[in-house]
Amino acid sequence: MMLTAIGLMSGTSLDGVDVALIKTDGRRVAALGPSGYRPYTESERDLLRQALAEAAGLDRRDARPGILAEAERAVTIAHAEAVAAFTAQNRISADAVDIVGFHGQTVLHRPAAKLTVQIGDAQALAKAIHIPVVYDFRAADVAAGGQGAPFVPVYHRALAQSLGRDGPIVVVNIGGVSNITFIDGNETLIACDTGPGNALLDDFMFRTIGKPFDCEGRLAAQGVPDEGWLADALQHPFFAKPPPKSLDRNDFAALALGDWSPADGAATLTAFTARSIAKIVPLLPNPAHSVVVTGGGARNLTMMRMLREQLAPAQVESADALGWSADAMEAQAFGFLAARGLKGLPLSYPATTGVAFPMTGGLIARP
Ligand SMILES: Nc1ncnc2c1ncn2[C@@H]1O[C@H](COP(=O)(O)OP(=O)(O)OP(=O)(O)O)[C@@H](O)[C@H]1O
Ligand SMILES: CC(=O)N[C@H]1[C@@H]2OC[C@@H](O2)[C@@H](O)[C@@H]1O[C@H](C)C(=O)O
């Protein structure tokens, strides 16, 4: 049975809540509906940054010490507002939506310690929006010894199957952290995080010129990458590890940066993301025929240029060019995953998160 699902994603970039409608039975995408976005206010973003710092000391996924309780309330309210605005704008009644997929906000990801923490109160959200909510997508995978991320690969596969293109296809998602899905036409999915996405660059932009991100990569386009720094940084042992593997948003935050001008710093950190994505290529079974770039990084034209240089001769296109939505893809994915969760279909696989066998997951909160 086809379900009408709303997916909600608040990613590691801490920029806001993405919302998207999808009709799916959890295997096939029957239709993609409208999408929306509810940005975090400056003070919410600030609260989330503090929550991330506070979460570094967590040893249980349900503990909410200090500022985390307040941050969780803010995340829940922002998501409830996002759904209310989205349904009102698109004239969708709560009764017409079967399920909501609520990722929450990751504040800590330490799979080696069997810990991944997403804040957001699903029960309170379900009551506020009057729709059942599937949540805690990553918990079962991590408890079973998996990486708990990435989770969008099953959705990438469903989209790629409808393209009817020659494989292999690699989907690159450049959010706060970057991840890839390798799809070669058969059922085997390979996926992993590849390294930094926009988070290091965003943090650098914020610290140096007070801007949240490098719009269209314009600042990076004016700078020169620091080759010496890049050569060192790319020696980080994470890049040589074969998939599956995953990262916390702040795993690279402790890297000592150079004494760069804003433009050179932006160019260097953009190149760091593009080159670390290219480092995964020799670790995949075959070279990709086409590479589809999604996530906010697809809007960074300097990032796209660098990726094309790094990944040639593969054809590198943005998701939007294929009629997919770079902005809405993760929210759609969590709508799709909610439908899979409800139907007891696997969310993750040995070659996506390293679990021993395909894993189902997600809990349900009813209004
Ligand atoms: N017009 C733009 N030009 C350049 N960069 C952009 C633009 N729009 C968004 N971005 C970048 O994309 C980021 C947001 O990306 P996205 O929404 O994919 O992140 P996310 O949902 O937090 O992702 P994830 O959960 O995958 O880490 C912004 O923080 C910014 O760095
Ligand atoms: C733990 C966590 O929230 N990880 C995010 C993060 O942002 C990108 C990358 O790191 C990916 O592993 C994941 O998000 C996407 C949506 C995923 O699970 O596929």
mmCIF file with all atom_site columns, N, CA, C and O in Angstrom, residues 127-160:
data_model
loop_
_atom_site.group_PDB
_atom_site.id
_atom_site.type_symbol
_atom_site.label_atom_id
_atom_site.label_alt_id
_atom_site.label_comp_id
_atom_site.label_asym_id
_atom_site.label_entity_id
_atom_site.label_seq_id
_atom_site.pdbx_PDB_ins_code
_atom_site.Cartn_x
_atom_site.Cartn_y
_atom_site.Cartn_z
_atom_site.occupancy
_atom_site.B_iso_or_equiv
_atom_site.pdbx_formal_charge
_atom_site.auth_seq_id
_atom_site.auth_comp_id
_atom_site.auth_asym_id
_atom_site.auth_atom_id
_atom_site.pdbx_PDB_model_num
ATOM 1   N N  . LYS A 1 127 ? 1.850  14.694 19.039  1.00 0.00 ? 127 LYS A N  1
ATOM 2   C CA . LYS A 1 127 ? 0.678  15.344 19.652  1.00 0.00 ? 127 LYS A CA 1
ATOM 3   C C  . LYS A 1 127 ? 0.435  16.717 19.029  1.00 0.00 ? 127 LYS A C  1
ATOM 4   O O  . LYS A 1 127 ? -0.705 17.112 18.778  1.00 0.00 ? 127 LYS A O  1
ATOM 5   N N  . ALA A 1 128 ? 1.522  17.442 18.762  1.00 0.00 ? 128 ALA A N  1
ATOM 6   C CA . ALA A 1 128 ? 1.367  18.796 18.226  1.00 0.00 ? 128 ALA A CA 1
ATOM 7   C C  . ALA A 1 128 ? 0.839  18.775 16.791  1.00 0.00 ? 128 ALA A C  1
ATOM 8   O O  . ALA A 1 128 ? 0.074  19.649 16.396  1.00 0.00 ? 128 ALA A O  1
ATOM 9   N N  . ILE A 1 129 ? 1.241  17.790 16.003  1.00 0.00 ? 129 ILE A N  1
ATOM 10  C CA . ILE A 1 129 ? 0.857  17.818 14.578  1.00 0.00 ? 129 ILE A CA 1
ATOM 11  C C  . ILE A 1 129 ? -0.286 16.847 14.246  1.00 0.00 ? 129 ILE A C  1
ATOM 12  O O  . ILE A 1 129 ? -0.745 16.808 13.110  1.00 0.00 ? 129 ILE A O  1
ATOM 13  N N  . HIS A 1 130 ? -0.668 16.026 15.239  1.00 0.00 ? 130 HIS A N  1
ATOM 14  C CA . HIS A 1 130 ? -1.781 15.071 15.059  1.00 0.00 ? 130 HIS A CA 1
ATOM 15  C C  . HIS A 1 130 ? -1.506 14.050 13.955  1.00 0.00 ? 130 HIS A C  1
ATOM 16  O O  . HIS A 1 130 ? -2.416 13.662 13.211  1.00 0.00 ? 130 HIS A O  1
ATOM 17  N N  . ILE A 1 131 ? -0.267 13.646 13.830  1.00 0.00 ? 131 ILE A N  1
ATOM 18  C CA . ILE A 1 131 ? 0.120  12.630 12.831  1.00 0.00 ? 131 ILE A CA 1
ATOM 19  C C  . ILE A 1 131 ? 1.102  11.677 13.533  1.00 0.00 ? 131 ILE A C  1
ATOM 20  O O  . ILE A 1 131 ? 1.965  12.151 14.292  1.00 0.00 ? 131 ILE A O  1
ATOM 21  N N  . PRO A 1 132 ? 1.012  10.350 13.286  1.00 0.00 ? 132 PRO A N  1
ATOM 22  C CA . PRO A 1 132 ? 2.009  9.441  13.877  1.00 0.00 ? 132 PRO A CA 1
ATOM 23  C C  . PRO A 1 132 ? 3.420  9.734  13.349  1.00 0.00 ? 132 PRO A C  1
ATOM 24  O O  . PRO A 1 132 ? 3.582  10.103 12.185  1.00 0.00 ? 132 PRO A O  1
ATOM 25  N N  . VAL A 1 133 ? 4.386  9.570  14.233  1.00 0.00 ? 133 VAL A N  1
ATOM 26  C CA . VAL A 1 133 ? 5.768  9.944  13.918  1.00 0.00 ? 133 VAL A CA 1
ATOM 27  C C  . VAL A 1 133 ? 6.696  8.731  14.090  1.00 0.00 ? 133 VAL A C  1
ATOM 28  O O  . VAL A 1 133 ? 6.677  8.077  15.135  1.00 0.00 ? 133 VAL A O  1
ATOM 29  N N  . VAL A 1 134 ? 7.490  8.441  13.069  1.00 0.00 ? 134 VAL A N  1
ATOM 30  C CA . VAL A 1 134 ? 8.555  7.427  13.218  1.00 0.00 ? 134 VAL A CA 1
ATOM 31  C C  . VAL A 1 134 ? 9.851  8.172  13.516  1.00 0.00 ? 134 VAL A C  1
ATOM 32  O O  . VAL A 1 134 ? 10.156 9.189  12.887  1.00 0.00 ? 134 VAL A O  1
ATOM 33  N N  . TYR A 1 135 ? 10.607 7.668  14.491  1.00 0.00 ? 135 TYR A N  1
ATOM 34  C CA . TYR A 1 135 ? 11.819 8.375  14.936  1.00 0.00 ? 135 TYR A CA 1
ATOM 35  C C  . TYR A 1 135 ? 12.868 7.356  15.387  1.00 0.00 ? 135 TYR A C  1
ATOM 36  O O  . TYR A 1 135 ? 12.637 6.153  15.327  1.00 0.00 ? 135 TYR A O  1
ATOM 37  N N  . ASP A 1 136 ? 14.013 7.867  15.838  1.00 0.00 ? 136 ASP A N  1
ATOM 38  C CA . ASP A 1 136 ? 15.113 6.998  16.318  1.00 0.00 ? 136 ASP A CA 1
ATOM 39  C C  . ASP A 1 136 ? 15.543 5.976  15.261  1.00 0.00 ? 136 ASP A C  1
ATOM 40  O O  . ASP A 1 136 ? 15.669 4.790  15.532  1.00 0.00 ? 136 ASP A O  1
ATOM 41  N N  . PHE A 1 137 ? 15.791 6.484  14.061  1.00 0.00 ? 137 PHE A N  1
ATOM 42  C CA . PHE A 1 137 ? 16.146 5.612  12.943  1.00 0.00 ? 137 PHE A CA 1
ATOM 43  C C  . PHE A 1 137 ? 17.502 4.922  13.142  1.00 0.00 ? 137 PHE A C  1
ATOM 44  O O  . PHE A 1 137 ? 17.716 3.819  12.687  1.00 0.00 ? 137 PHE A O  1
ATOM 45  N N  . ARG A 1 138 ? 18.437 5.621  13.799  1.00 0.00 ? 138 ARG A N  1
ATOM 46  C CA . ARG A 1 138 ? 19.815 5.112  13.823  1.00 0.00 ? 138 ARG A CA 1
ATOM 47  C C  . ARG A 1 138 ? 20.114 4.193  15.006  1.00 0.00 ? 138 ARG A C  1
ATOM 48  O O  . ARG A 1 138 ? 21.145 3.520  15.025  1.00 0.00 ? 138 ARG A O  1
ATOM 49  N N  . ALA A 1 139 ? 19.227 4.234  16.022  1.00 0.00 ? 139 ALA A N  1
ATOM 50  C CA . ALA A 1 139 ? 19.568 3.605  17.306  1.00 0.00 ? 139 ALA A CA 1
ATOM 51  C C  . ALA A 1 139 ? 19.794 2.093  17.203  1.00 0.00 ? 139 ALA A C  1
ATOM 52  O O  . ALA A 1 139 ? 20.784 1.568  17.717  1.00 0.00 ? 139 ALA A O  1
ATOM 53  N N  . ALA A 1 140 ? 18.881 1.394  16.507  1.00 0.00 ? 140 ALA A N  1
ATOM 54  C CA . ALA A 1 140 ? 18.982 -0.075 16.470  1.00 0.00 ? 140 ALA A CA 1
ATOM 55  C C  . ALA A 1 140 ? 20.253 -0.498 15.745  1.00 0.00 ? 140 ALA A C  1
ATOM 56  O O  . ALA A 1 140 ? 20.936 -1.447 16.142  1.00 0.00 ? 140 ALA A O  1
ATOM 57  N N  . ASP A 1 141 ? 20.592 0.228  14.691  1.00 0.00 ? 141 ASP A N  1
ATOM 58  C CA . ASP A 1 141 ? 21.780 -0.096 13.902  1.00 0.00 ? 141 ASP A CA 1
ATOM 59  C C  . ASP A 1 141 ? 23.048 0.032  14.762  1.00 0.00 ? 141 ASP A C  1
ATOM 60  O O  . ASP A 1 141 ? 23.900 -0.870 14.781  1.00 0.00 ? 141 ASP A O  1
ATOM 61  N N  . VAL A 1 142 ? 23.133 1.130  15.483  1.00 0.00 ? 142 VAL A N  1
ATOM 62  C CA . VAL A 1 142 ? 24.318 1.349  16.325  1.00 0.00 ? 142 VAL A CA 1
ATOM 63  C C  . VAL A 1 142 ? 24.367 0.318  17.461  1.00 0.00 ? 142 VAL A C  1
ATOM 64  O O  . VAL A 1 142 ? 25.431 -0.225 17.776  1.00 0.00 ? 142 VAL A O  1
ATOM 65  N N  . ALA A 1 143 ? 23.190 0.024  18.041  1.00 0.00 ? 143 ALA A N  1
ATOM 66  C CA . ALA A 1 143 ? 23.156 -0.972 19.122  1.00 0.00 ? 143 ALA A CA 1
ATOM 67  C C  . ALA A 1 143 ? 23.619 -2.338 18.618  1.00 0.00 ? 143 ALA A C  1
ATOM 68  O O  . ALA A 1 143 ? 24.208 -3.127 19.359  1.00 0.00 ? 143 ALA A O  1
ATOM 69  N N  . ALA A 1 144 ? 23.375 -2.611 17.319  1.00 0.00 ? 144 ALA A N  1
ATOM 70  C CA . ALA A 1 144 ? 23.782 -3.903 16.746  1.00 0.00 ? 144 ALA A CA 1
ATOM 71  C C  . ALA A 1 144 ? 25.218 -3.871 16.223  1.00 0.00 ? 144 ALA A C  1
ATOM 72  O O  . ALA A 1 144 ? 25.651 -4.792 15.531  1.00 0.00 ? 144 ALA A O  1
ATOM 73  N N  . GLY A 1 145 ? 25.934 -2.787 16.524  1.00 0.00 ? 145 GLY A N  1
ATOM 74  C CA . GLY A 1 145 ? 27.343 -2.726 16.124  1.00 0.00 ? 145 GLY A CA 1
ATOM 75  C C  . GLY A 1 145 ? 27.573 -2.041 14.790  1.00 0.00 ? 145 GLY A C  1
ATOM 76  O O  . GLY A 1 145 ? 28.689 -2.017 14.274  1.00 0.00 ? 145 GLY A O  1
ATOM 77  N N  . GLY A 1 146 ? 26.500 -1.441 14.204  1.00 0.00 ? 146 GLY A N  1
ATOM 78  C CA . GLY A 1 146 ? 26.660 -0.722 12.930  1.00 0.00 ? 146 GLY A CA 1
ATOM 79  C C  . GLY A 1 146 ? 27.163 0.692  13.155  1.00 0.00 ? 146 GLY A C  1
ATOM 80  O O  . GLY A 1 146 ? 27.265 1.164  14.290  1.00 0.00 ? 146 GLY A O  1
ATOM 81  N N  . GLN A 1 147 ? 27.453 1.364  12.028  1.00 0.00 ? 147 GLN A N  1
ATOM 82  C CA . GLN A 1 147 ? 27.923 2.757  12.090  1.00 0.00 ? 147 GLN A CA 1
ATOM 83  C C  . GLN A 1 147 ? 26.777 3.728  12.379  1.00 0.00 ? 147 GLN A C  1
ATOM 84  O O  . GLN A 1 147 ? 27.023 4.879  12.725  1.00 0.00 ? 147 GLN A O  1
ATOM 85  N N  . GLY A 1 148 ? 25.522 3.293  12.159  1.00 0.00 ? 148 GLY A N  1
ATOM 86  C CA . GLY A 1 148 ? 24.386 4.199  12.417  1.00 0.00 ? 148 GLY A CA 1
ATOM 87  C C  . GLY A 1 148 ? 24.248 5.307  11.380  1.00 0.00 ? 148 GLY A C  1
ATOM 88  O O  . GLY A 1 148 ? 23.411 6.191  11.513  1.00 0.00 ? 148 GLY A O  1
ATOM 89  N N  . ALA A 1 149 ? 25.045 5.285  10.336  1.00 0.00 ? 149 ALA A N  1
ATOM 90  C CA . ALA A 1 149 ? 25.026 6.300  9.278   1.00 0.00 ? 149 ALA A CA 1
ATOM 91  C C  . ALA A 1 149 ? 25.932 5.800  8.150   1.00 0.00 ? 149 ALA A C  1
ATOM 92  O O  . ALA A 1 149 ? 26.853 5.023  8.429   1.00 0.00 ? 149 ALA A O  1
ATOM 93  N N  . PRO A 1 150 ? 25.731 6.183  6.905   1.00 0.00 ? 150 PRO A N  1
ATOM 94  C CA . PRO A 1 150 ? 24.598 6.973  6.436   1.00 0.00 ? 150 PRO A CA 1
ATOM 95  C C  . PRO A 1 150 ? 23.344 6.124  6.241   1.00 0.00 ? 150 PRO A C  1
ATOM 96  O O  . PRO A 1 150 ? 23.431 4.923  6.032   1.00 0.00 ? 150 PRO A O  1
ATOM 97  N N  . PHE A 1 151 ? 22.185 6.805  6.288   1.00 0.00 ? 151 PHE A N  1
ATOM 98  C CA . PHE A 1 151 ? 20.908 6.115  6.151   1.00 0.00 ? 151 PHE A CA 1
ATOM 99  C C  . PHE A 1 151 ? 20.169 6.452  4.848   1.00 0.00 ? 151 PHE A C  1
ATOM 100 O O  . PHE A 1 151 ? 19.180 5.803  4.520   1.00 0.00 ? 151 PHE A O  1
ATOM 101 N N  . VAL A 1 152 ? 20.647 7.466  4.131   1.00 0.00 ? 152 VAL A N  1
ATOM 102 C CA . VAL A 1 152 ? 19.946 7.815  2.877   1.00 0.00 ? 152 VAL A CA 1
ATOM 103 C C  . VAL A 1 152 ? 20.190 6.827  1.731   1.00 0.00 ? 152 VAL A C  1
ATOM 104 O O  . VAL A 1 152 ? 19.439 6.848  0.758   1.00 0.00 ? 152 VAL A O  1
ATOM 105 N N  . PRO A 1 153 ? 21.185 5.926  1.796   1.00 0.00 ? 153 PRO A N  1
ATOM 106 C CA . PRO A 1 153 ? 21.452 5.062  0.639   1.00 0.00 ? 153 PRO A CA 1
ATOM 107 C C  . PRO A 1 153 ? 20.260 4.290  0.084   1.00 0.00 ? 153 PRO A C  1
ATOM 108 O O  . PRO A 1 153 ? 20.118 4.187  -1.135  1.00 0.00 ? 153 PRO A O  1
ATOM 109 N N  . VAL A 1 154 ? 19.385 3.750  0.923   1.00 0.00 ? 154 VAL A N  1
ATOM 110 C CA . VAL A 1 154 ? 18.235 3.010  0.347   1.00 0.00 ? 154 VAL A CA 1
ATOM 111 C C  . VAL A 1 154 ? 17.371 3.931  -0.506  1.00 0.00 ? 154 VAL A C  1
ATOM 112 O O  . VAL A 1 154 ? 16.781 3.502  -1.494  1.00 0.00 ? 154 VAL A O  1
ATOM 113 N N  . TYR A 1 155 ? 17.309 5.189  -0.089  1.00 0.00 ? 155 TYR A N  1
ATOM 114 C CA . TYR A 1 155 ? 16.508 6.144  -0.868  1.00 0.00 ? 155 TYR A CA 1
ATOM 115 C C  . TYR A 1 155 ? 17.240 6.498  -2.167  1.00 0.00 ? 155 TYR A C  1
ATOM 116 O O  . TYR A 1 155 ? 16.621 6.566  -3.236  1.00 0.00 ? 155 TYR A O  1
ATOM 117 N N  . HIS A 1 156 ? 18.543 6.715  -2.082  1.00 0.00 ? 156 HIS A N  1
ATOM 118 C CA . HIS A 1 156 ? 19.325 6.971  -3.304  1.00 0.00 ? 156 HIS A CA 1
ATOM 119 C C  . HIS A 1 156 ? 19.122 5.827  -4.302  1.00 0.00 ? 156 HIS A C  1
ATOM 120 O O  . HIS A 1 156 ? 18.963 6.046  -5.499  1.00 0.00 ? 156 HIS A O  1
ATOM 121 N N  . ARG A 1 157 ? 19.124 4.593  -3.796  1.00 0.00 ? 157 ARG A N  1
ATOM 122 C CA . ARG A 1 157 ? 18.950 3.443  -4.690  1.00 0.00 ? 157 ARG A CA 1
ATOM 123 C C  . ARG A 1 157 ? 17.569 3.493  -5.366  1.00 0.00 ? 157 ARG A C  1
ATOM 124 O O  . ARG A 1 157 ? 17.459 3.281  -6.568  1.00 0.00 ? 157 ARG A O  1
ATOM 125 N N  . ALA A 1 158 ? 16.541 3.805  -4.567  1.00 0.00 ? 158 ALA A N  1
ATOM 126 C CA . ALA A 1 158 ? 15.192 3.865  -5.151  1.00 0.00 ? 158 ALA A CA 1
ATOM 127 C C  . ALA A 1 158 ? 15.136 4.932  -6.249  1.00 0.00 ? 158 ALA A C  1
ATOM 128 O O  . ALA A 1 158 ? 14.559 4.709  -7.318  1.00 0.00 ? 158 ALA A O  1
ATOM 129 N N  . LEU A 1 159 ? 15.761 6.076  -6.012  1.00 0.00 ? 159 LEU A N  1
ATOM 130 C CA . LEU A 1 159 ? 15.765 7.136  -7.033  1.00 0.00 ? 159 LEU A CA 1
ATOM 131 C C  . LEU A 1 159 ? 16.567 6.709  -8.258  1.00 0.00 ? 159 LEU A C  1
ATOM 132 O O  . LEU A 1 159 ? 16.144 6.914  -9.400  1.00 0.00 ? 159 LEU A O  1
ATOM 133 N N  . ALA A 1 160 ? 17.738 6.111  -8.008  1.00 0.00 ? 160 ALA A N  1
ATOM 134 C CA . ALA A 1 160 ? 18.618 5.738  -9.121  1.00 0.00 ? 160 ALA A CA 1
ATOM 135 C C  . ALA A 1 160 ? 17.946 4.679  -10.001 1.00 0.00 ? 160 ALA A C  1
ATOM 136 O O  . ALA A 1 160 ? 18.105 4.697  -11.222 1.00 0.00 ? 160 ALA A O  1
#
